[in-house]
Amino acid sequence: MHRQSMQIDRGMLFIFPDIRMRSFYMKNTYIPLDIIFFSGDRGAVSVVGVLENMRPFDERPKSVEARSYAALEVRSPWVKRRGIKPGDRVVLEVTGASR
């Protein structure tokens, strides 16, 4: 929340302690976001759902119909440009963190 900008090649990764249904909303978020949800075991992580073009300031919770343990927020239209879809296998590499 409160983020007014983000570079197109950057994202915010949320890793949760459990696997369950997740929902996100855009309260106090100034830029449109795509959200990619992940699940699976170590070494076999896959995309289980995608929310595209989440509208700024929309306080209605949105979710996908799959349980997940991680979500990656990126600037819209990052997902569309890369053709990301449920079932895609991924390798998550965290290279740095900033606030």
Coordinates of C-alpha atoms in Angstrom, one line a residue:
M1 CA 0.0 0.0 0.0
H2 CA 1.0 3.6 -0.6
R3 CA 3.4 2.7 -3.4
Q4 CA 3.2 5.4 -6.1
S5 CA 5.8 3.9 -8.5
M6 CA 7.6 0.7 -9.3
Q7 CA 10.1 -0.1 -12.0
I8 CA 8.6 -2.4 -14.7
D9 CA 11.3 -5.0 -14.1
R10 CA 10.8 -5.1 -10.3
G11 CA 8.2 -6.7 -8.1
M12 CA 7.1 -7.4 -4.5
L13 CA 7.2 -11.0 -3.4
F14 CA 5.0 -12.1 -0.5
I15 CA 5.9 -15.5 1.0
F16 CA 3.3 -16.8 3.5
P17 CA 3.8 -19.4 6.3
D18 CA 0.9 -21.6 5.0
I19 CA -0.8 -22.7 1.9
R20 CA -4.4 -21.4 1.5
M21 CA -6.7 -19.3 -0.5
R22 CA -5.4 -15.7 -0.7
S23 CA -7.1 -12.4 -1.6
F24 CA -5.6 -9.0 -2.4
Y25 CA -7.1 -5.5 -2.8
M26 CA -5.7 -2.2 -3.9
K27 CA -6.5 0.2 -1.1
N28 CA -4.0 3.1 -1.2
T29 CA -2.2 1.6 -4.2
Y30 CA -1.5 4.2 -6.9
I31 CA -0.4 1.9 -9.8
P32 CA -2.2 -0.9 -11.6
L33 CA -0.7 -4.3 -10.6
D34 CA -0.7 -7.9 -11.8
I35 CA -0.5 -10.6 -9.1
I36 CA 0.9 -14.0 -9.7
F37 CA 0.1 -16.8 -7.2
F38 CA 2.5 -19.7 -6.6
S39 CA 2.3 -23.1 -5.0
G40 CA 4.1 -26.4 -5.1
D41 CA 7.1 -28.1 -3.5
R42 CA 10.7 -26.9 -3.5
G43 CA 12.0 -27.3 -7.0
A44 CA 8.5 -27.8 -8.5
V45 CA 6.9 -24.4 -8.0
S46 CA 4.2 -23.4 -10.5
V47 CA 1.8 -20.6 -11.2
V48 CA -1.6 -21.5 -9.8
G49 CA -3.4 -18.3 -10.6
V50 CA -3.1 -14.7 -12.0
L51 CA -4.9 -11.5 -11.4
E52 CA -4.3 -9.0 -14.2
N53 CA -4.7 -5.2 -14.2
M54 CA -5.7 -4.7 -10.6
R55 CA -7.1 -1.2 -10.6
P56 CA -5.7 1.5 -8.2
F57 CA -7.7 2.2 -5.1
D58 CA -10.1 -0.7 -5.6
E59 CA -10.9 -2.0 -2.2
R60 CA -12.9 -5.1 -3.3
P61 CA -10.8 -8.2 -2.5
K62 CA -9.9 -10.3 -5.5
S63 CA -8.6 -13.9 -5.4
V64 CA -7.9 -16.9 -7.7
E65 CA -9.5 -20.3 -7.3
A66 CA -6.4 -22.1 -5.9
R67 CA -4.4 -22.3 -2.7
S68 CA -1.0 -20.6 -2.7
Y69 CA 1.9 -19.9 -0.4
A70 CA 3.5 -17.0 -2.4
A71 CA 2.3 -14.1 -4.5
L72 CA 4.3 -11.7 -6.7
E73 CA 3.0 -8.2 -7.4
V74 CA 4.3 -6.6 -10.6
R75 CA 3.3 -3.6 -12.7
S76 CA 0.6 -4.2 -15.1
P77 CA 0.8 -5.4 -18.0
W78 CA 3.9 -7.4 -17.0
V79 CA 1.9 -10.7 -17.0
K80 CA 0.3 -10.2 -20.5
R81 CA 3.6 -9.2 -22.1
R82 CA 5.3 -12.3 -20.9
G83 CA 2.4 -14.7 -21.4
I84 CA 2.3 -15.9 -17.8
K85 CA -0.5 -18.4 -17.1
P86 CA -1.6 -21.0 -14.5
G87 CA 0.5 -24.2 -14.9
D88 CA 3.7 -22.4 -15.8
R89 CA 6.7 -23.7 -13.9
V90 CA 8.9 -21.2 -12.3
V91 CA 12.2 -20.7 -10.4
L92 CA 11.9 -18.0 -7.7
E93 CA 15.2 -16.2 -7.2
V94 CA 15.2 -13.4 -4.7
T95 CA 18.1 -11.1 -5.6
G96 CA 17.5 -8.2 -3.2
A97 CA 15.1 -6.5 -1.0
S98 CA 14.2 -2.9 -0.4
R99 CA 11.6 -0.9 1.4

